[in-house]
Coordinates of C-alpha atoms in Angstrom, one line a residue:
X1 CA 5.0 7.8 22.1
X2 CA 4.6 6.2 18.6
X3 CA 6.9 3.8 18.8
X4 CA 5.5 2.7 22.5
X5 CA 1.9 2.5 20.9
X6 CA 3.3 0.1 18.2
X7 CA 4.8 -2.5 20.2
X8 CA 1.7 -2.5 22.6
X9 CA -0.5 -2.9 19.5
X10 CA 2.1 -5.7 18.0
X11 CA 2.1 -7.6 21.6
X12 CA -1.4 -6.8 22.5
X13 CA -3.1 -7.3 18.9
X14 CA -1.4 -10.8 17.4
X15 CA 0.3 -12.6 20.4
X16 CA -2.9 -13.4 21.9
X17 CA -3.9 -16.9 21.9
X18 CA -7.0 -16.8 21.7
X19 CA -9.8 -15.1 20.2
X20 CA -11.7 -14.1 23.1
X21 CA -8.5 -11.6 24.1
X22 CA -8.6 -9.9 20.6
X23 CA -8.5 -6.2 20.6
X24 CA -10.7 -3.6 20.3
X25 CA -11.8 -3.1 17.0
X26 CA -10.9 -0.1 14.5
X27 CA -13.0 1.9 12.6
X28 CA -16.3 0.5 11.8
X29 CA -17.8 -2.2 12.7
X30 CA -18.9 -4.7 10.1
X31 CA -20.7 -6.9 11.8
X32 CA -17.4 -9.9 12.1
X33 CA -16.7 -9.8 16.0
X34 CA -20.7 -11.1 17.5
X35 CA -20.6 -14.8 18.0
X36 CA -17.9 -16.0 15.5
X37 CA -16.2 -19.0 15.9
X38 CA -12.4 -19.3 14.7
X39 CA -11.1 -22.3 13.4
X40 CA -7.3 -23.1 14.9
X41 CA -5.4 -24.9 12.4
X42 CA -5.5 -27.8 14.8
X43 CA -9.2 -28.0 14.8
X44 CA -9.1 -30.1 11.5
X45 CA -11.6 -27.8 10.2
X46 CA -10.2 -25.4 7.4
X47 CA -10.3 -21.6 7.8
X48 CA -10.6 -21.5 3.9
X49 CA -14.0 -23.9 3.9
X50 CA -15.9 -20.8 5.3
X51 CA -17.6 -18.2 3.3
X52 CA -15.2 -15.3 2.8
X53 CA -16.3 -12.2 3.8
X54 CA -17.0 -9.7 1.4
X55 CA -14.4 -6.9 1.5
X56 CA -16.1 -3.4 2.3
X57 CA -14.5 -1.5 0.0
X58 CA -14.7 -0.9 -3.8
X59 CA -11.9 -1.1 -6.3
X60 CA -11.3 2.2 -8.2
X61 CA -8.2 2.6 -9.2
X62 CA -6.4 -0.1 -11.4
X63 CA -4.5 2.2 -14.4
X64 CA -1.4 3.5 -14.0
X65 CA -0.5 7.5 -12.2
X66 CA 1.8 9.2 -14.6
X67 CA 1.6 12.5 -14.8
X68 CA -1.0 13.4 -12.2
X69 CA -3.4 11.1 -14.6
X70 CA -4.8 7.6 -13.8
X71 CA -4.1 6.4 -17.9
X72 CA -3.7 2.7 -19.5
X73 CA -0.9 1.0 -20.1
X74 CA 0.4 2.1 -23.8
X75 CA 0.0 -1.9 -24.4
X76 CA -3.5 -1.7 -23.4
X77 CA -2.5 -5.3 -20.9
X78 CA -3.9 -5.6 -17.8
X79 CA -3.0 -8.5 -15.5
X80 CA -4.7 -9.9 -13.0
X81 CA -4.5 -8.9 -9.0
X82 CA -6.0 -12.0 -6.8
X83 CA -7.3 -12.8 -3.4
X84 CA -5.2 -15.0 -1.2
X85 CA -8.2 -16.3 0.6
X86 CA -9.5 -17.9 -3.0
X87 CA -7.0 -17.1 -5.3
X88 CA -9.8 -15.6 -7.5
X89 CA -9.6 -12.4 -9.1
X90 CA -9.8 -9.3 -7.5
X91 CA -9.2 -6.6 -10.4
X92 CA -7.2 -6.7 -13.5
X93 CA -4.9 -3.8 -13.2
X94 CA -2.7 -2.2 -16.0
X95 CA 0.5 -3.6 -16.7
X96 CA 3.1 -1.1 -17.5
X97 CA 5.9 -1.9 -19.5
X98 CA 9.3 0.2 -21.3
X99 CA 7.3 2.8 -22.9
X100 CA 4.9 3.0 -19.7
X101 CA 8.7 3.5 -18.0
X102 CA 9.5 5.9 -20.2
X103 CA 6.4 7.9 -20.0
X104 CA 6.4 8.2 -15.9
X105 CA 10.3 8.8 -15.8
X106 CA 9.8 12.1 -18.4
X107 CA 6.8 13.1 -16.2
X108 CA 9.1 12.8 -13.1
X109 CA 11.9 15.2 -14.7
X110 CA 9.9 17.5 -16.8
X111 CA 8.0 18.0 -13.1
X112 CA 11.5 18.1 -11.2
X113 CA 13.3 20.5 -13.8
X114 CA 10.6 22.6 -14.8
X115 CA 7.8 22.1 -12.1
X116 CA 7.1 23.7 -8.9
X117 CA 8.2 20.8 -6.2
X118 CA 11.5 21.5 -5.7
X119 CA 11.1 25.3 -6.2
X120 CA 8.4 24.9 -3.4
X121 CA 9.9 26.1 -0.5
X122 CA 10.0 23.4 2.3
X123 CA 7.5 24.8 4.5
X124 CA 4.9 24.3 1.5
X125 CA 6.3 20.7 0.6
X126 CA 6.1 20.0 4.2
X127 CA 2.5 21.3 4.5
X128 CA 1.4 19.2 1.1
X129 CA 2.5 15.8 3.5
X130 CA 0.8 16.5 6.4
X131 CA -2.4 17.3 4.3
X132 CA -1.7 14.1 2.9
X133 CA -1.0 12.4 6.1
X134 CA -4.6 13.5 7.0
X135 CA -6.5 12.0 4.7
X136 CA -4.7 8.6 5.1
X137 CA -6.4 8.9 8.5
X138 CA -9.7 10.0 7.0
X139 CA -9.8 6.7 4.7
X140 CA -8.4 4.4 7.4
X141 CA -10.3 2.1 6.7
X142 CA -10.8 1.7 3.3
X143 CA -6.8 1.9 2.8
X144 CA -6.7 -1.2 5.3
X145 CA -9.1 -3.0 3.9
X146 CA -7.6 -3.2 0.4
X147 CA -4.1 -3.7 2.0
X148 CA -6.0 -7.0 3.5
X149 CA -7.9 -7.7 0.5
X150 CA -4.8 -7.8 -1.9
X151 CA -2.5 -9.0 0.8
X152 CA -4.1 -11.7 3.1
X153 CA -2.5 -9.9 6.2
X154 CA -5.1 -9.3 9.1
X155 CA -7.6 -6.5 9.0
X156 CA -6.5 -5.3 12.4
X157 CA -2.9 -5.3 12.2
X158 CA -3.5 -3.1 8.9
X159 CA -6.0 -1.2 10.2
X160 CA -4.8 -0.3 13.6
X161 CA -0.9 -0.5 13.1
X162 CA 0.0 0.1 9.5
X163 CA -2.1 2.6 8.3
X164 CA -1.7 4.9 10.8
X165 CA 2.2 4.4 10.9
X166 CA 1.6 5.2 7.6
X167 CA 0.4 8.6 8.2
X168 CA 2.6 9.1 11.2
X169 CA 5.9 8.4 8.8
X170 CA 4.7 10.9 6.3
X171 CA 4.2 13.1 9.3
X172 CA 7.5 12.3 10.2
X173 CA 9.1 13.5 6.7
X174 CA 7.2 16.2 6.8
X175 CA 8.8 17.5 9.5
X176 CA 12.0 16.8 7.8
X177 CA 11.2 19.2 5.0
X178 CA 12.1 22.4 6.3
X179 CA 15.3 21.5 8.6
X180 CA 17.6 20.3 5.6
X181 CA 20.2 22.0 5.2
X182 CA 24.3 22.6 4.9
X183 CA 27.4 23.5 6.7
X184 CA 29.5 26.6 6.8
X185 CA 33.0 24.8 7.0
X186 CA 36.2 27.0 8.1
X187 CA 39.2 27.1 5.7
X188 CA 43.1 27.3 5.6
X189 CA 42.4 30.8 4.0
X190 CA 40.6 33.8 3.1
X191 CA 37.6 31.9 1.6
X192 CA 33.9 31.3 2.2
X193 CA 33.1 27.9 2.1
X194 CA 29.5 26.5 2.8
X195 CA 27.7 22.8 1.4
X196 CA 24.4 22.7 0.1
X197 CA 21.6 19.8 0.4
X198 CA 20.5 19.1 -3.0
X199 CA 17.8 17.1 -4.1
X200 CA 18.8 13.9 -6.3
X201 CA 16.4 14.4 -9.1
X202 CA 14.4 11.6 -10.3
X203 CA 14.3 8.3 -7.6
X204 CA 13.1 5.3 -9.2
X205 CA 11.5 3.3 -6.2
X206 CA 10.7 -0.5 -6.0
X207 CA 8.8 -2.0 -3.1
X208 CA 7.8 -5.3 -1.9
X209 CA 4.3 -7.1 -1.5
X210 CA 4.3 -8.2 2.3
X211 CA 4.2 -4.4 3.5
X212 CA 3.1 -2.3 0.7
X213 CA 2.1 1.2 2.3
X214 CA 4.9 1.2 5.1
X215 CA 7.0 0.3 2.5
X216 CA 5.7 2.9 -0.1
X217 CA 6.3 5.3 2.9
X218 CA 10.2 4.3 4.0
X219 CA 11.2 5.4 0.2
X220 CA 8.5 8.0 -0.8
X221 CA 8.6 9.9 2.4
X222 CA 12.4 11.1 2.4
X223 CA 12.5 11.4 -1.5
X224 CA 9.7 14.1 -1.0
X225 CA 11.0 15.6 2.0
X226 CA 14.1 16.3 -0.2
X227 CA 12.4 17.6 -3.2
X228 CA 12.8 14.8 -5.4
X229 CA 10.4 13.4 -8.0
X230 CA 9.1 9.7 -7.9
X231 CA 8.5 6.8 -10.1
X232 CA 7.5 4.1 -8.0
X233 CA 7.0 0.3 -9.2
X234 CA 4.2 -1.6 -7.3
X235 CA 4.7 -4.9 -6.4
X236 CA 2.5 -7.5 -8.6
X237 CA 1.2 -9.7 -5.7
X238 CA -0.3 -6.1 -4.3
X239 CA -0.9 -2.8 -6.8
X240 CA -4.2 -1.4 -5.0
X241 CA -3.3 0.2 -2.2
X242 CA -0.6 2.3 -3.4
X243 CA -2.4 3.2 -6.4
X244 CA -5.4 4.3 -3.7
X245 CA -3.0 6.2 -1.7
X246 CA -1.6 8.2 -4.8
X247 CA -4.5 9.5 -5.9
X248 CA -5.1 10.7 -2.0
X249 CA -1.6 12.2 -3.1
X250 CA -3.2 14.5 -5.4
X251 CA -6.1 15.4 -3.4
X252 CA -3.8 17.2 -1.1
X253 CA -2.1 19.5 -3.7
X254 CA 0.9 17.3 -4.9
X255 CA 1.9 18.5 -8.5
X256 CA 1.4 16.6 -11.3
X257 CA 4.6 14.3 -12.2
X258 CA 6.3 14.4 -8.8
X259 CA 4.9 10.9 -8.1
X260 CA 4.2 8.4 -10.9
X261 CA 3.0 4.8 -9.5
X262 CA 3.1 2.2 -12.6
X263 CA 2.2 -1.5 -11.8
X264 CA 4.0 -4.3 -13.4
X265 CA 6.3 -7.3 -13.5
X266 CA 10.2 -7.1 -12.5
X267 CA 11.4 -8.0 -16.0
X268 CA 9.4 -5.9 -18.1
X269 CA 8.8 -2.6 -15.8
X270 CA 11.2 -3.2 -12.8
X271 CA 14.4 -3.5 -15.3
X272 CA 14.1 -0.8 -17.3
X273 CA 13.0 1.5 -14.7
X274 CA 16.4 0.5 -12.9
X275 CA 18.1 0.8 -16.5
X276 CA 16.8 4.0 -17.2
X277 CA 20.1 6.5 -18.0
X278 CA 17.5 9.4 -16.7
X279 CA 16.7 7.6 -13.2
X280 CA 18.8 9.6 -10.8
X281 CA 18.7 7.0 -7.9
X282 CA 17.5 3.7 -7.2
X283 CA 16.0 2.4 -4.2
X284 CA 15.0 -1.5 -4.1
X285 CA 13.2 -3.5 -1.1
X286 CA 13.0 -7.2 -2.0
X287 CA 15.1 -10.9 -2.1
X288 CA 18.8 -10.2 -2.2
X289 CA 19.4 -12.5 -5.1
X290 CA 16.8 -10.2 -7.0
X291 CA 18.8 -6.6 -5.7
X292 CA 21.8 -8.4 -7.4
X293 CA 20.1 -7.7 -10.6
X294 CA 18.7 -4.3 -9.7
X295 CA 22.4 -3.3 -9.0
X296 CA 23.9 -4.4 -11.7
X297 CA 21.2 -2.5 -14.0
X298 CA 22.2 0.6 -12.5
X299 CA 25.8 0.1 -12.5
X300 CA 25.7 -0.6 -16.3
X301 CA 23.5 2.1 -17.5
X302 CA 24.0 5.4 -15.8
X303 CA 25.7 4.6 -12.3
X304 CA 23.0 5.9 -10.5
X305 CA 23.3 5.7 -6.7
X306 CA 21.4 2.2 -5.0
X307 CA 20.0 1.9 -1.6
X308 CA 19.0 -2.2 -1.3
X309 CA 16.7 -3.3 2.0
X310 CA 17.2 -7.5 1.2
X311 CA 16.9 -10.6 2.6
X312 CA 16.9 -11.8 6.2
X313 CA 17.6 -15.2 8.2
X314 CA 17.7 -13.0 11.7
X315 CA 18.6 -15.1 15.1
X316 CA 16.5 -14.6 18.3
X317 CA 18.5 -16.1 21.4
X318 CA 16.9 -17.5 24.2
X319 CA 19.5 -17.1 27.1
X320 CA 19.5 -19.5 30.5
X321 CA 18.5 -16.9 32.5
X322 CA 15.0 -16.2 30.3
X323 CA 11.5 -15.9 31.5
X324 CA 10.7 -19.0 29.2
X325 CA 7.0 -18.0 28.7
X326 CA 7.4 -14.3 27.6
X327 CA 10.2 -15.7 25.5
X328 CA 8.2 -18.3 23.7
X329 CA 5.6 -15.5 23.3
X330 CA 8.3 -13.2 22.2
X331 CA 10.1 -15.7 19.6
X332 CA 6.3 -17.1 18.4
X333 CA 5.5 -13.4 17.2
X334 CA 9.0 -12.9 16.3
X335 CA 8.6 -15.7 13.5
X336 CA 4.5 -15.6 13.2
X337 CA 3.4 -12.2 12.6
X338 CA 2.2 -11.1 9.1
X339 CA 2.1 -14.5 8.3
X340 CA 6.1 -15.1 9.1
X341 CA 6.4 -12.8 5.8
X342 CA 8.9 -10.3 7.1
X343 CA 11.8 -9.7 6.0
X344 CA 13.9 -9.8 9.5
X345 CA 11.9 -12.3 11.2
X346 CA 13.6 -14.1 14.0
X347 CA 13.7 -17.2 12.1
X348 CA 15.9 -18.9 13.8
X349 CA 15.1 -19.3 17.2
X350 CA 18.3 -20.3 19.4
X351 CA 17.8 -21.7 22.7
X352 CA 20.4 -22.6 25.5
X353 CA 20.6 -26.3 26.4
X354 CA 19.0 -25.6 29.8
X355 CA 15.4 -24.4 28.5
X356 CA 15.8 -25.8 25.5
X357 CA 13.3 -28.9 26.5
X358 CA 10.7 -26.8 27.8
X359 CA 10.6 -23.9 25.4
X360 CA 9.9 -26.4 22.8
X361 CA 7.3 -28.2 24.3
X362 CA 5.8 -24.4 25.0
X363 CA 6.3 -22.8 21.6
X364 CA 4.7 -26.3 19.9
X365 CA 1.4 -25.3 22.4
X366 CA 1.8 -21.8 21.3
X367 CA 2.0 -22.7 17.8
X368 CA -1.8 -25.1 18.0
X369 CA -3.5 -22.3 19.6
X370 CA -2.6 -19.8 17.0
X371 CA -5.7 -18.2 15.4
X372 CA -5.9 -18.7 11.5
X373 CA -8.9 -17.5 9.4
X374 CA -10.6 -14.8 7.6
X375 CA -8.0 -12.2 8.0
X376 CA -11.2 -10.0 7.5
X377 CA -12.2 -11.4 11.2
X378 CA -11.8 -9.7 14.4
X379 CA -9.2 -11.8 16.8
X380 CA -7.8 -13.6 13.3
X381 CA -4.1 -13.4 13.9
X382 CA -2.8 -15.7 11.0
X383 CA -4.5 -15.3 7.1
X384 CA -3.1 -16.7 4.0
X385 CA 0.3 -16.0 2.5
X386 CA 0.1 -13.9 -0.4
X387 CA 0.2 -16.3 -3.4
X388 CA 0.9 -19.5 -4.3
X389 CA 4.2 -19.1 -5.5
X390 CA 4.8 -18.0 -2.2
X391 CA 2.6 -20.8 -0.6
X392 CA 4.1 -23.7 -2.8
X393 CA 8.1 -22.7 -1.8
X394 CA 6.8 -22.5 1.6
X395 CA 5.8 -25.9 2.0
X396 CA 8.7 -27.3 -0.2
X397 CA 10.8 -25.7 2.7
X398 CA 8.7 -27.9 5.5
X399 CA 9.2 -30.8 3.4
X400 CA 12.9 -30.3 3.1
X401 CA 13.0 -30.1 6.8
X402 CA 11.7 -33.1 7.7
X403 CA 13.7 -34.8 4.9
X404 CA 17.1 -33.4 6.1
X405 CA 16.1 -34.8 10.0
X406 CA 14.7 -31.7 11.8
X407 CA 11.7 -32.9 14.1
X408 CA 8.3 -31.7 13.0
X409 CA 6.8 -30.8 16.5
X410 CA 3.7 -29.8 15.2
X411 CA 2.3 -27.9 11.5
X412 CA 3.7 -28.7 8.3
X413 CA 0.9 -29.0 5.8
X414 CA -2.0 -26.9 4.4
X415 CA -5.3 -25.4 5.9
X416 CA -8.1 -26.3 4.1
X417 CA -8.6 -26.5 0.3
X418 CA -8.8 -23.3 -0.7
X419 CA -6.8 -20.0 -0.3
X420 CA -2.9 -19.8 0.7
X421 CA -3.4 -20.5 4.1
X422 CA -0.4 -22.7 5.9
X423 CA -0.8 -24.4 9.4
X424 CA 1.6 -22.7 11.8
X425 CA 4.3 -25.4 11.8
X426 CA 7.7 -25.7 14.1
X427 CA 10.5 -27.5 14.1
X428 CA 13.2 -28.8 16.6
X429 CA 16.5 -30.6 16.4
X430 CA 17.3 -27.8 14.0
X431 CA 20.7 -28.0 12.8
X432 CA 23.1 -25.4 11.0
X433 CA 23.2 -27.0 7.7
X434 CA 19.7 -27.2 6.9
X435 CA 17.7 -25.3 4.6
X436 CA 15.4 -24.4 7.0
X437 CA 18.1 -22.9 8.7
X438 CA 20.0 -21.1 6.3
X439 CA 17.5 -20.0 3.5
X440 CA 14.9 -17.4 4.0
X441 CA 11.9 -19.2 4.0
X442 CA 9.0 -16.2 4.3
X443 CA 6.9 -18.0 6.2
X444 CA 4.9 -19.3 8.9
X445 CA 7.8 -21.3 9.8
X446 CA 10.0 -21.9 13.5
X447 CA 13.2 -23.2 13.5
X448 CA 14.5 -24.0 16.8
X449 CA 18.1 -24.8 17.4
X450 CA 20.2 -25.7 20.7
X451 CA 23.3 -23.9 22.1
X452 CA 25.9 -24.2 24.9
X453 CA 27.3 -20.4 25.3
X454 CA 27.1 -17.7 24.1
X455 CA 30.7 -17.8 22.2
X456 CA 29.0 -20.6 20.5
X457 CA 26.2 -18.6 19.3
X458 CA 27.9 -15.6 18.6
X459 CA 29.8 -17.2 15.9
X460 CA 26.9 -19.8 14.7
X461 CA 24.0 -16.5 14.7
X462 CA 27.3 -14.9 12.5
X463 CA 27.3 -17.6 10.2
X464 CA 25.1 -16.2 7.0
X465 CA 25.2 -14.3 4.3
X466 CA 22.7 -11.9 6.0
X467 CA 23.2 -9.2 8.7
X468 CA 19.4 -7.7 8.7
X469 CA 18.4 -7.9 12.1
X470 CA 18.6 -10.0 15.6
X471 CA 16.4 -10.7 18.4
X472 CA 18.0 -11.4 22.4
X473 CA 16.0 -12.8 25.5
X474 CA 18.3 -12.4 28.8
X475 CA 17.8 -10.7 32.0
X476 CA 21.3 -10.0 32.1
X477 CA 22.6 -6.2 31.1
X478 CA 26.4 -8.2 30.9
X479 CA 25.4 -10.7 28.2
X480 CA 23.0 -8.4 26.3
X481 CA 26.1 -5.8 26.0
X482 CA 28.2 -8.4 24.6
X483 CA 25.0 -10.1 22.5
X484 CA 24.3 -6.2 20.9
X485 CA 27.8 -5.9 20.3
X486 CA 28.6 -8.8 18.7
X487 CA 26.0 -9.8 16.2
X488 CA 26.6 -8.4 12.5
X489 CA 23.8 -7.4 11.9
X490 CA 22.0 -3.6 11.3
X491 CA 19.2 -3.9 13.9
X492 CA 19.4 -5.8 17.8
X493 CA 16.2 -5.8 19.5
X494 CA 16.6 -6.5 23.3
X495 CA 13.7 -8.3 24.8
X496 CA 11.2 -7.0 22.3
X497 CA 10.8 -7.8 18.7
X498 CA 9.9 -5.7 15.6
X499 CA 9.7 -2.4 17.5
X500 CA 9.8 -0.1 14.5
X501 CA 9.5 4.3 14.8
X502 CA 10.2 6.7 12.3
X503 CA 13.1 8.0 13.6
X504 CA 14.4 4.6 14.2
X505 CA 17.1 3.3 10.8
X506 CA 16.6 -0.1 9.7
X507 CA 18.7 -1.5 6.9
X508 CA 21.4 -4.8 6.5
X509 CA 25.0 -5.4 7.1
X510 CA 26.8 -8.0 4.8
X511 CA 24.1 -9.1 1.9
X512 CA 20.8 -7.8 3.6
X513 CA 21.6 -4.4 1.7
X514 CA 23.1 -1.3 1.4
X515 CA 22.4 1.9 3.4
X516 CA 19.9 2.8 5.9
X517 CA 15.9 3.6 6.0
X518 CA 13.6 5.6 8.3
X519 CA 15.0 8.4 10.5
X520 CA 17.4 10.8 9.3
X521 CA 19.6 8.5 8.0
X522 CA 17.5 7.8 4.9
X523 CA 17.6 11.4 4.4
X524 CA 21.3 10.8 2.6
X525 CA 19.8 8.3 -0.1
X526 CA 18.1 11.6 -1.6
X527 CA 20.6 14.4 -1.3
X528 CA 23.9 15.4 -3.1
X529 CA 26.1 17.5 -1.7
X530 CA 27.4 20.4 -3.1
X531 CA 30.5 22.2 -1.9
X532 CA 30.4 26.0 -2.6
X533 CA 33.5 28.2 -2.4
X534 CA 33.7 32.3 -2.4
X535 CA 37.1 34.1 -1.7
X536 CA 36.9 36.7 0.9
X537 CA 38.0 40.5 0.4
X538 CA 39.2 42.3 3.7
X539 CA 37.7 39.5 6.1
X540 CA 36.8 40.8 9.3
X541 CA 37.7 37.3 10.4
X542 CA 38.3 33.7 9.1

């Protein structure tokens, strides 16, 4: 049922074209959806120009959580957190460096070897999650707010998607808790042998800025579930929410130093908590080329296991026999949502010679009437990208394309003056050795290439470093069998796009990471096993 609701939200919510089919609104109503006019990025009038809304919420927490404490950095810095709509300063948060490292990583194993968590028996750990999954849908609202606030995503999508998959993955987990267990394994002889399901110890956790809480969830779900104690690094771009979300944590009776949030930069609080010889495991979401460095920190201190969720450059393939429509709606949200900043976007859109033509002529259309504002207003399906580091290699990407011969159809600039915010843009006559092609770009970006068969675009779709995730468009069972089969990569979606459950893994083949998240899969990346042997006295049987 949950994964069902998503994609209906996904397609219902930010495929629309137009701001008149927006949604139903979530939560309260603050006065955005009555007689507002959006600017398409084709109107020539800039989202940005217009007076942002004021966020209704209030920043609280900006220290960092070790301990069960919100405290200062030992430095006493702060840095600043900023708004993608202005790129003016939201908060100034503390900014946690070695000794901040060191302080949350001895609260995480003081709390796991001497605390009550993973004495707790599951049913209590369990109950602790679900308390705390019901008070992420108390503060709803708020939660998504600041997610939109510090992000730039649109209120909606946070508010009616990710926050309450949010609360549904820790509900997930917490089911988890109390069904973990071993084996009782037969051997050549009179003994007793049984495995036990151990918790890891101390996880040192590392998540991105494009999904912060679903991402905060993928790695601090399972490592509670299993008993484990946390130290989790924030993003810079996008501190708030998880700092927000910890202290809802503690109002639902997690002990003090089982999850310690620190905010900070990768160099001075990401490397030494992946250095740190009294981190148990790693887990890392984030660029490939940046999860090169986080596993070679952890193979040179203490060999700690590494999960890595990486980089992406995932092929959708439009097949002859497709619907062209729903697959130019399909392959626009594909590429488009959350501002084309998702890790397996379908980012390059293959399309068979025959439709070629037509599905490009369709996705440019699709592309103008793309709704870009406020991400604070109701039907806004498009707000700014997070930063301007983020903005600036974006639109060094478009001007690379047209430079190396692509076609600009349509895009390829800035919207407005202020803010982050990039006119949907696609190009055509895409060819394999681009940049556009063959780099992840992170970005409101379509790349649209041509194919002849599908033995052609088996091996071309195969041709990258990455294996994250794939997207196919046919009506035909045959050539999606072969398609599924075929493509190296740890996630096929078959005429649908970025349907995500809790029970449902997602992780990379080749360099697009190691192991697996979500479902019980993820389970593994916080549990040793332990192989226990008795011999047997006058056994009844063997």
């Amino acid at each position: 049922m949950a994964a069902r609701r998503l994609s209906l939200l996904l397609s219902r919510s930010f495929t629309s074209g137009s701001a008149s089919s927006a949604p139903y609104a979530r939560g309260r109503n603050y006065g955005l959806g009555q007689g507002v006019i959006y600017n398409r990025y084709s109107t020539g009038v800039a989202a940005a120009l217009e007076e942002p809304i004021k966020p209704p919420v209030t920043v609280n927490c900006t220290q960092l959580l070790i301990n069960g404490q919100f405290v200062d950095a030992a430095s006493g810095k702060t840095f600043p957190t900023l708004d993608p709509r202005t790129g003016e300063v939201i908060a100034h948060v503390a900014e946690a460096d070695a000794e901040d490292i060191n302080r949350a990583v001895s609260a995480a194993r003081k709390a796991f070897d001497e605390g009550p968590w993973p004495k707790m028996t599951a049913y209590e750990r369990s109950r602790i999650m679900l308390r705390f999954a019901d008070l992420v849908e108390k503060h709803n609202d708020d939660i998504a707010a600041l997610e939109t606030w510090d992000n730039g995503k649109p209120y909606e999508q946070a508010a009616q998607i990710e926050i309450p998959m949010l609360a549904r993955l820790f509900r997930y987990y917490a089911g988890w808790a109390d069904k973990i267990h071993g084996l009782t394994v037969p051997a050549d002889g009179p003994f007793h042998v049984q495995t036990l399901h151990e918790p890891i110890g101390v996880a040192g956790q590392i998540i991105p800025w494009n999904f912060p809480l679903l991402m905060f969830a993928w790695k601090v779900g399972p490592a509670l579930a299993c008993g484990n104690t946390v130290v989790l690094k924030t993003a810079e771009q996008t501190p708030l929410s998880a700092l927000y979300v910890s202290k809802l944590f503690h109002e639902a009776g997690l002990p003090e130093g089982v999850l310690n949030v620190v905010s900070g930069f990768g160099p001075t609080a990401g490397a030494p908590l992946a250095s740190h010889m009294d981190v148990d495991k790693l887990a890392f979401t984030g660029s490939t080329e940046t999860g090169k460095i986080v596993l070679g920190l952890a193979a040179k201190s203490n060999l700690k296991p590494v999960t890595l969720e990486l980089g992406g450059k995932s092929p959708f393939i439009v097949c002859d026999d497709a619907d062209v429509d729903q697959a130019v709606e399909l392959a626009h949200f594909a590429l488009f949502f959350n501002q084309g900043q998702c890790c397996c976007a379908g980012s390059r859109t293959y399309v068979h010679e025959r439709v070629y033509d037509e599905f490009v002529e369709k996705a440019k259309d699709r592309a103008l009437k793309r709704v870009v504002g406020d991400p604070f207003k109701t039907g806004i399906e498009q707000g700014p990208q997070v930063d301007s580091e983020q903005f600036e290699k974006i639109l060094e990407y478009i001007r690379n394309g047209v430079d190396s011969g692509a076609t600009l159809e349509t895009g390829g600039g800035r919207l407005g003056s202020k803010g982050y915010y990039i006119q949907p843009t696609v190009f055509s006559n895409v060819k394999d050795d681009m940049l556009i092609a063959q780099d992840e770009i992170f970005g409101p970006v379509q790349s649209i290439l041509k194919f002849k068969d599908l033995n052609e675009v088996i091996q071309r779709a195969n041709a990258t470093p990455y294996g994250l995730a794939a997207g196919v468009f046919t009506k035909n069972l045959d050539t999606a069998n072969t398609l599924t089969r075929a493509l190296r990569v740890g996630t096929v979606w078959v005429n649908c796009f970025d349907t995500f459950d809790a029970a449902i893994p997602f992780g990379g083949y080749k360099m697009s990471g190691i192991g697996r998240e979500k479902g019980i899969y993820s389970l593994s990346n916080y549990l040793q096993v332990k192989a226990v042997v008795t011999p047997l006295k006058n056994a009844a049987w063997l």
